[in-house]
Coordinates of C-alpha atoms in Angstrom, one line a residue:
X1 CA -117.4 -110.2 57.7
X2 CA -115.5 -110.6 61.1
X3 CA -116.4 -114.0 61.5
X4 CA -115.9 -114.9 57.8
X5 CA -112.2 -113.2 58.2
X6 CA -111.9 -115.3 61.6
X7 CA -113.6 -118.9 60.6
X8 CA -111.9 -119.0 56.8
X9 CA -108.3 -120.0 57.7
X10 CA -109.8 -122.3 60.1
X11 CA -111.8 -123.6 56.7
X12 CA -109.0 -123.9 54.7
X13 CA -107.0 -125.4 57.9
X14 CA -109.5 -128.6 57.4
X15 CA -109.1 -128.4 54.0
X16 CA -105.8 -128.4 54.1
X17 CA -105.7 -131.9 55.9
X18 CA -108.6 -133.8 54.1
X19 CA -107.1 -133.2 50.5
X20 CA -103.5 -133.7 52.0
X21 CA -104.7 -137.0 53.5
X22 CA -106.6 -138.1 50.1
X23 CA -102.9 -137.0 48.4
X24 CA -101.4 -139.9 50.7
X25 CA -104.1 -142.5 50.2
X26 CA -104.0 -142.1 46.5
X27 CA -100.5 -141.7 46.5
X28 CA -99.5 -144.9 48.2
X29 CA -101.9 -146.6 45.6
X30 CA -100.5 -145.1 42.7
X31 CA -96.6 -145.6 43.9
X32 CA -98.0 -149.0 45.2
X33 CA -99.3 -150.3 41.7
X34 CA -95.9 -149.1 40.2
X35 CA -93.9 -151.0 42.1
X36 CA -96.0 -154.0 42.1
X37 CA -95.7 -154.2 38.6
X38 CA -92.5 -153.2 38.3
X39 CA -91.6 -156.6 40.3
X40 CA -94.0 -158.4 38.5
X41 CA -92.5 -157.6 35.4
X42 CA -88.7 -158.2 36.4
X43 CA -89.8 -161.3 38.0
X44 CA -92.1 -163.4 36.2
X45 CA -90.0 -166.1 34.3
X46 CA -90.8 -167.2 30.1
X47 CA -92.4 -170.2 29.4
X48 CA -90.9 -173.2 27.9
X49 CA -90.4 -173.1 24.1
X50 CA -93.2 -175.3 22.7
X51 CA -95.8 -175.3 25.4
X52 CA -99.0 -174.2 25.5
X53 CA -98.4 -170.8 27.2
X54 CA -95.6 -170.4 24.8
X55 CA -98.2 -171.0 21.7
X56 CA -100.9 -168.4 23.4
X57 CA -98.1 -165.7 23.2
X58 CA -97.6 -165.6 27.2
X59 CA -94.0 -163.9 27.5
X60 CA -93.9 -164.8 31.0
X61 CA -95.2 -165.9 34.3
X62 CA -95.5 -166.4 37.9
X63 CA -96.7 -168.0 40.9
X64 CA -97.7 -166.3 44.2
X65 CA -99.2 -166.6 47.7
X66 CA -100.6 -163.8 49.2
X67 CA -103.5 -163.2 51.9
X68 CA -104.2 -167.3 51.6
X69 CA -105.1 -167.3 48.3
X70 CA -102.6 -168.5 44.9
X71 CA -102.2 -165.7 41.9
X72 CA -100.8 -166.8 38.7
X73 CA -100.3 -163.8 36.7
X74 CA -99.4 -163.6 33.1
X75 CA -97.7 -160.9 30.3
X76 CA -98.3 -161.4 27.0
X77 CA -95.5 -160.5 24.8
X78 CA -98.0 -158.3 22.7
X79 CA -101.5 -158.9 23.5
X80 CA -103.7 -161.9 23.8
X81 CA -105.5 -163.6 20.9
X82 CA -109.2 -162.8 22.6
X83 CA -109.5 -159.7 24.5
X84 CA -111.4 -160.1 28.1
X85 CA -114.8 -159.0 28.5
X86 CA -113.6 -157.2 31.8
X87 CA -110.1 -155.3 31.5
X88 CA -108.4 -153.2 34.7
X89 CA -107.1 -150.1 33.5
X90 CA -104.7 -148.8 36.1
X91 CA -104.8 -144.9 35.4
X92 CA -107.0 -143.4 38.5
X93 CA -104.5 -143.6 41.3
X94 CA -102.0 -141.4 38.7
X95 CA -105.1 -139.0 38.1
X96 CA -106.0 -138.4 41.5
X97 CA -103.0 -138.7 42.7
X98 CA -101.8 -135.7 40.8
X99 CA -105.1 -133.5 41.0
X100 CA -105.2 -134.0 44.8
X101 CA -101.5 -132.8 44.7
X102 CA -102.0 -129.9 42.7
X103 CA -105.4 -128.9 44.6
X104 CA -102.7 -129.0 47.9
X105 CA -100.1 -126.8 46.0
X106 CA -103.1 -124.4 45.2
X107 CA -104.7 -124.3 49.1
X108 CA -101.2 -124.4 50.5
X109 CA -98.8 -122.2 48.6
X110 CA -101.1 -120.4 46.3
X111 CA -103.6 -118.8 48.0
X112 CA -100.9 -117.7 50.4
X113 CA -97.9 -117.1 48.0
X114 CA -96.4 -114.4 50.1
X115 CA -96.1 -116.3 53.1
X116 CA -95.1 -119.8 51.5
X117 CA -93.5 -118.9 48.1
X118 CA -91.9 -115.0 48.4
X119 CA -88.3 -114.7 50.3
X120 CA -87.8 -111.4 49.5
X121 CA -84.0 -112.4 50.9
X122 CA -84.2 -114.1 47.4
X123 CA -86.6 -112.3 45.0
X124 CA -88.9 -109.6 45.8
X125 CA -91.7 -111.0 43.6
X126 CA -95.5 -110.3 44.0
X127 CA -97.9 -113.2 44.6
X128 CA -98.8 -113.7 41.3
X129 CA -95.3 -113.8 39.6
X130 CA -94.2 -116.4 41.9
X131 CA -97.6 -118.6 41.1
X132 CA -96.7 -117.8 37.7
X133 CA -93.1 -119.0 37.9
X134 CA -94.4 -122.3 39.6
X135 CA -97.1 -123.1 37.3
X136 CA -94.5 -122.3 34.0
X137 CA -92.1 -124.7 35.7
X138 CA -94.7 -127.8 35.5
X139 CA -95.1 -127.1 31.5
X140 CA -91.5 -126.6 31.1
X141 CA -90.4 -129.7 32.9
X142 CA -92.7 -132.0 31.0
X143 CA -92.1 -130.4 27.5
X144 CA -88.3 -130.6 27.9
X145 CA -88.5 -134.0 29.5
X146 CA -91.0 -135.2 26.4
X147 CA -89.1 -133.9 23.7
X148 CA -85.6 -135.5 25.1
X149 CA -87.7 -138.9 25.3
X150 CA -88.6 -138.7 22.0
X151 CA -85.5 -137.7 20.8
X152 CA -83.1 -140.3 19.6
X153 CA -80.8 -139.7 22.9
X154 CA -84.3 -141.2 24.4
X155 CA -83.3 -144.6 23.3
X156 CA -80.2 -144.2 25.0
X157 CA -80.9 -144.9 28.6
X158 CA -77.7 -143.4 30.7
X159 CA -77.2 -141.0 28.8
X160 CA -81.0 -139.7 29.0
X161 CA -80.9 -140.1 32.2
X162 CA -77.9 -138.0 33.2
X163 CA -79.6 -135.5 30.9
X164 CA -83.0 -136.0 33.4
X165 CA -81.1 -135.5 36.3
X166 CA -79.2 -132.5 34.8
X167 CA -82.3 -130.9 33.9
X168 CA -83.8 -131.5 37.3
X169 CA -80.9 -130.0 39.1
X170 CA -80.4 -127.0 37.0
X171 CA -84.4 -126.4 37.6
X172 CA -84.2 -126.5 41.5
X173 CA -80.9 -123.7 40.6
X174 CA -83.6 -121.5 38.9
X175 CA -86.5 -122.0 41.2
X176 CA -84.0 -121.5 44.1
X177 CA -82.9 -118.3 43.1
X178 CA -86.5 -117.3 42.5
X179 CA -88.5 -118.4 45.3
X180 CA -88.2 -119.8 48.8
X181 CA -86.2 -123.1 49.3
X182 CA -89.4 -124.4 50.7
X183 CA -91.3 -123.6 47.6
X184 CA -88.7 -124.7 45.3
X185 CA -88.2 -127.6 46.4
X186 CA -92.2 -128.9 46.2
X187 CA -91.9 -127.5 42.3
X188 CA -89.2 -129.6 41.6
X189 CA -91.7 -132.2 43.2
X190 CA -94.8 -131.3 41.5
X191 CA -92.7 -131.0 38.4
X192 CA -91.5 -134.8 38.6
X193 CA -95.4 -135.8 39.8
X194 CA -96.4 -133.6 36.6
X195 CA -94.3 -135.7 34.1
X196 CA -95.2 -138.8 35.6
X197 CA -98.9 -138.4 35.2
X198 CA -98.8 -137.2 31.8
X199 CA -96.8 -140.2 30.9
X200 CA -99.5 -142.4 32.2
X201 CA -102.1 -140.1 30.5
X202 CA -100.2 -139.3 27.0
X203 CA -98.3 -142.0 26.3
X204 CA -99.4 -145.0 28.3
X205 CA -103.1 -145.2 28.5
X206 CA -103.3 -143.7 24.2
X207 CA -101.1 -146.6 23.7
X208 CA -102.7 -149.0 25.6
X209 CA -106.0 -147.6 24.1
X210 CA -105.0 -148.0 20.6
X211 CA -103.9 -151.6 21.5
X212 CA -107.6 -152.7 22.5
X213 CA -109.1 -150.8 19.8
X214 CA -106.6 -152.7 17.5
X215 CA -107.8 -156.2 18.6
X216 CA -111.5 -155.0 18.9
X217 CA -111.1 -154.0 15.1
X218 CA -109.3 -157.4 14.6
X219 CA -106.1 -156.3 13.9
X220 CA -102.8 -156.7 15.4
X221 CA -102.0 -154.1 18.0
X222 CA -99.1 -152.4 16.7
X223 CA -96.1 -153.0 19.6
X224 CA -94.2 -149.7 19.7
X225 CA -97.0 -148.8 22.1
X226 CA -96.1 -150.9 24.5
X227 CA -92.4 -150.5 24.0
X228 CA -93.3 -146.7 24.3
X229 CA -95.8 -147.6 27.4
X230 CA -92.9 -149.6 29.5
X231 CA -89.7 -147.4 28.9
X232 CA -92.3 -144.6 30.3
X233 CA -93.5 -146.8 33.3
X234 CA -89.6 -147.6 33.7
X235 CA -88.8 -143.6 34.2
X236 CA -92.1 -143.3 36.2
X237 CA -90.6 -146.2 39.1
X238 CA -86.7 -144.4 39.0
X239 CA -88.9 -140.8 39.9
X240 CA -90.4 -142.1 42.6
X241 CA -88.1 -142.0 45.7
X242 CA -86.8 -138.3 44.5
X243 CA -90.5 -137.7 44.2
X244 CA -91.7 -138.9 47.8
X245 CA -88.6 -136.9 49.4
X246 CA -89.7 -133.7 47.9
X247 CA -93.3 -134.4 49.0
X248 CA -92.1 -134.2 52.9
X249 CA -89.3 -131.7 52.0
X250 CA -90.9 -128.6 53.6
X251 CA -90.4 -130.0 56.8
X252 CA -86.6 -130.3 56.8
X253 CA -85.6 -126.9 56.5
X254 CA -82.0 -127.7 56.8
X255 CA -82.1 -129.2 53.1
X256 CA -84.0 -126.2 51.4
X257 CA -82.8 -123.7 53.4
X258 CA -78.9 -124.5 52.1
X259 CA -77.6 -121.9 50.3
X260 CA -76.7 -124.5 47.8
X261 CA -80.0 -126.1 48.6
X262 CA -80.1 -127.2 44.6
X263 CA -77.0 -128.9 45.2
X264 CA -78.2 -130.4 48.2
X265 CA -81.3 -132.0 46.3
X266 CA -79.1 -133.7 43.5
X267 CA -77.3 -135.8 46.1
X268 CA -80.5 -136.8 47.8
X269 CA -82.1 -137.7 44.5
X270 CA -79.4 -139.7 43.5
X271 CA -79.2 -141.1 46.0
X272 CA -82.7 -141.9 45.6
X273 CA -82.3 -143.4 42.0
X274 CA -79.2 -145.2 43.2
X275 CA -81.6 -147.2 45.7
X276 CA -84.5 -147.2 43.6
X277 CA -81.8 -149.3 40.9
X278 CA -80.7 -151.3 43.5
X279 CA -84.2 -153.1 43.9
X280 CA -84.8 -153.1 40.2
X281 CA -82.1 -155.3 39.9
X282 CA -82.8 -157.4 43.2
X283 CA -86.3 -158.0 40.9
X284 CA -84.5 -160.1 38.0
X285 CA -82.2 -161.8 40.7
X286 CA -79.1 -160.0 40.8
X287 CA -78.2 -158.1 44.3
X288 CA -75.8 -155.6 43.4
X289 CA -74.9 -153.8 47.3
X290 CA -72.7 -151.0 45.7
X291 CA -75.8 -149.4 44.4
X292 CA -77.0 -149.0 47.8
X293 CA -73.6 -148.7 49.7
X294 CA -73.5 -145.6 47.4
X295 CA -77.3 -143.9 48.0
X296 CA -76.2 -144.4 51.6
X297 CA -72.3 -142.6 51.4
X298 CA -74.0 -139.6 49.3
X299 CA -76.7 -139.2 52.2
X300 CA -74.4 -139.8 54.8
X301 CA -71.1 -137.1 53.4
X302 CA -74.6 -134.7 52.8
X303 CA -75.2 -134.9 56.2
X304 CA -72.2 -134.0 57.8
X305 CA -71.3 -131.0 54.7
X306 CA -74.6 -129.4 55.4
X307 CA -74.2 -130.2 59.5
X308 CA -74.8 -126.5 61.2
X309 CA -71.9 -125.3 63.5
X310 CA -72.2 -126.4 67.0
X311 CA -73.1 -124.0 69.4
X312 CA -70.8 -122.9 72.3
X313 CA -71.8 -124.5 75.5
X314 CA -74.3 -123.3 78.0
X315 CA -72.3 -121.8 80.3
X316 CA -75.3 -120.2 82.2
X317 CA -75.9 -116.3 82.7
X318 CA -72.6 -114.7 82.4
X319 CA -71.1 -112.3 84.6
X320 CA -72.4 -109.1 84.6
X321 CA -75.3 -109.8 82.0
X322 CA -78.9 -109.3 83.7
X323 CA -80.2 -112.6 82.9
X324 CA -83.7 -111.1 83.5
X325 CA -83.2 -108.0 81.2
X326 CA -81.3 -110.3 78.6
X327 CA -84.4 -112.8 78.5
X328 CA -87.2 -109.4 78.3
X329 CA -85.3 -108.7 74.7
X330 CA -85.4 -111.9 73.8
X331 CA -89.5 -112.0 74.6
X332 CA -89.4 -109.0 72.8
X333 CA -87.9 -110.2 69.8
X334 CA -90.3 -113.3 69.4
X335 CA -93.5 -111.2 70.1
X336 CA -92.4 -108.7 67.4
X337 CA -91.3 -111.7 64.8
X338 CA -92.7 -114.8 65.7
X339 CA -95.9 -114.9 67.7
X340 CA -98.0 -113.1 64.9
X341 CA -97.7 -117.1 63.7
X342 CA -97.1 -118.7 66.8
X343 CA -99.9 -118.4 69.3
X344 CA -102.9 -120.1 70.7
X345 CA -104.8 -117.4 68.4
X346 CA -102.3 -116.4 65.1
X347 CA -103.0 -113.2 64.2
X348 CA -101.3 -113.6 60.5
X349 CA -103.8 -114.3 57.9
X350 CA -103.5 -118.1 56.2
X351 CA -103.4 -119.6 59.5
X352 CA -105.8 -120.7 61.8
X353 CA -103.3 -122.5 64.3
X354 CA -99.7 -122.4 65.6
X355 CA -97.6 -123.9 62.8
X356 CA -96.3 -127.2 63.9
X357 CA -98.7 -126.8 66.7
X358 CA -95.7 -124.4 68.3
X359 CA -97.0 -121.6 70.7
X360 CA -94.5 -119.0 71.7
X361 CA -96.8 -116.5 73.3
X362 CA -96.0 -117.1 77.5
X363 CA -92.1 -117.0 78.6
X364 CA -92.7 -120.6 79.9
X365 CA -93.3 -121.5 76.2
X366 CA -90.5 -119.6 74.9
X367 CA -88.1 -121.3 77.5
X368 CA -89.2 -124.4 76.8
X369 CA -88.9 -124.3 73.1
X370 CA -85.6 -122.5 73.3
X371 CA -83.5 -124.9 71.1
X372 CA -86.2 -124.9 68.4
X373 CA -86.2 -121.1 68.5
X374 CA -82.4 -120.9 68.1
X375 CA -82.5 -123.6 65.7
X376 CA -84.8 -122.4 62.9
X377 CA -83.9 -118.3 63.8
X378 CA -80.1 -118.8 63.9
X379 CA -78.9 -122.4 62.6
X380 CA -81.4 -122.4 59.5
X381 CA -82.7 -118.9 59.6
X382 CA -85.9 -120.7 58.4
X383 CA -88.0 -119.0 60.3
X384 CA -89.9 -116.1 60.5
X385 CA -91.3 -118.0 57.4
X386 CA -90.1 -116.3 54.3
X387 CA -89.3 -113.4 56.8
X388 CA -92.3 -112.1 56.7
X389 CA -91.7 -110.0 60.1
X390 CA -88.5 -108.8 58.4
X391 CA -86.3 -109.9 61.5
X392 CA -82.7 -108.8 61.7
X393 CA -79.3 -110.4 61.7
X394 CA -79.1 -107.9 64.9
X395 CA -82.0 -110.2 66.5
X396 CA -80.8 -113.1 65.2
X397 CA -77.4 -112.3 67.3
X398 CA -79.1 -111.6 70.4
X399 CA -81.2 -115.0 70.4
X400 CA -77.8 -116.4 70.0
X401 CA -76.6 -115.0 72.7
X402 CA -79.5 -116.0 74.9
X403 CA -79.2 -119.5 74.1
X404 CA -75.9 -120.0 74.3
X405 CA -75.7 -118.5 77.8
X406 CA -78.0 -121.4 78.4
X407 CA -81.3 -119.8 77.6
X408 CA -81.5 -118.0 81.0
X409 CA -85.2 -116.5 81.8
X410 CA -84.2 -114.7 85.3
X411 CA -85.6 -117.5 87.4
X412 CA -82.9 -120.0 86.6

């Protein structure tokens, strides 16, 4: 039992990293092939009235060089008179995109919901209320987010939008206020990765489904689907940079650990969609710079509003403090707090090494790691993560202290 206690968060440390790095691979596919197409369709130019193209129902097309070979791909308005013997469906990279992203949420946050998903600072919720408040929030965000598209204000692109976005915000309020910023912030994410994979798998793919079946019956495909299929796709490509920022979220502590950290993510999605827009447009030829001038100005007024207060000097030990005695509390306090996590060996279960591969358990290591202590204790009070080792504003104040006397160990 003692090595099955000792080997398993080593287990789920590898884990851990092979399903994270098959999230990535089939992440950059999935993003990859929405983009592509994207461009492809804001690009590729309509045939000339009357020619042959024309008469086959191509609705547009386009040259290319890539990897020394020439591409000539083609859209047909609605579908083309003989269907292919071999047809591509693009649907995997969504699928296991998403499953590999929810098998992450479930190693990472899940099975150690305490630790990752619990700020009692916040809500003082047992590990199965805050799964269950994570897992509601996917179905809610994709219910509300269906119904609004098929709603008539889903023909109305601004205006569905702004509703999106308000919806979005207002969730990362909620979640905020019910779990950590850390684990807030990748619901908002899995939330957005939720809706985009069930528009590939309940709208786009049916559509496109019923489209084949259509011609294979030799009828005409009926085009709502595709109309239905591309104004999804469209929402899919504007989720995307909001999307990929949440998914490396948890290791910026300054944006969830705001205490408007909601707040905080509005401006960086839209600044994300403002961007995202930009290149949309640079597609079909028009280069429109305030969309991008903007993304930048919200990112860069973020920065300095959330910008922590700058420490006093170092001024070295002060006068009549014991450096030595002064540096022995703060050893103190990181043992008590911080070293259960941060060691060569963590005792705290769910992890079978030093997070961020920090060690704090010599006063060499504590010295030398003294602006990251100060930084994520005082600045962001990120860390002990979710407080787990309940440390106190009281400690907090004395590794204040410590650093800004300029981190003084007694051999300085």
């Amino acid at each position: 039992m003692d090595v099955f206690g000792y080997l398993a968060p080593y287990g789920l440390e590898w884990l851990n990293l092979l399903v994270r790095w098959l999230h990535v691979i089939t992440g950059i596919a999935w993003i990859g092939a929405s983009f592509y197409f994207v461009w492809l369709d804001n690009t590729i130019k309509p045939p000339p009235p009357g020619s042959e193209l024309a008469k086959k129902g191509v609705a547009g097309e386009l040259w290319a060089v890539h990897g020394g070979g020439f591409y000539n791909p083609q859209k047909y308005l609605v579908a083309p008179a003989e269907l292919p013997k071999e047809l591509h469906w693009f649907m995997w990279e969504a699928y296991s995109t998403w499953l590999s992203g929810f098998a992450l949420l479930f190693i990472v946050y899940y099975l150690n919901a305490q630790a990752m998903m619990v700020d009692r600072s916040v809500a003082d919720l047992s590990s199965w209320q805050a799964v269950g408040i994570g897992l509601g929030s996917l179905v809610v965000g994709w219910l509300v987010y269906d119904l609004l598209c098929k709603s008539p204000l889903g023909k109305r692109d601004l205006v569905f939008g702004l509703l999106i976005f308000a919806f979005l915000v207002g969730s990362a309020w909620v979640l905020t206020h019910l779990l950590s910023g850390r684990a807030a912030y990748l619901h908002i994410g899995a939330m957005i990765g939720t809706i985009m994979v069930a528009n590939v798998a309940h709208v786009i793919i049916p559509g496109q489904r019923r489209m084949v079946n259509a011609m294979m019956a030799g009828q005409q495909p009926d085009p709502s689907d595709g109309i239905k299929a591309k104004q999804r796709s469209v929402h899919n490509n504007y989720f995307t940079l909001p999307v990929l920022f949440l998914m490396i979220s948890n290791h910026y502590a300054m944006t969830y650990r705001h205490p408007h950290a909601w707040a905080v993510l509005g401006v960086i999605m839209a600044a994300g969609v403002l961007i995202r827009h930009f290149f949309n447009l640079r597609h079909k030829g028009r280069i429109e710079w305030k969309y991008p001038a903007a993304g930048v100005a919200l990112l860069a007024v973020l920065a300095v509003l959330i910008a922590p207060q700058a420490p006093q000097a170092p001024a070295g030990p002060q006068p009549g403090v014991d450096a030595m005695a002064q540096f022995a509390q703060v050893r103190q306090i990181v043992d008590r707090r911080c070293v259960s996590c941060h060691a060569a060996r963590p005792t705290q279960p769910g992890f079978a090494t030093a997070p961020a591969g920090v060690s704090l358990d010599s006063p060499e290591l504590i010295r030398q790691n003294a602006a990251r202590i100060y930084q994520q204790t005082v600045q962001l009070k990120a860390m002990p993560l979710a407080n787990l080792t309940n440390m106190t504003d009281a400690e907090r104040a004395q590794v204040k202290a410590w650093f800004e006397a300029g981190a003084p160990s007694g051999k300085d």
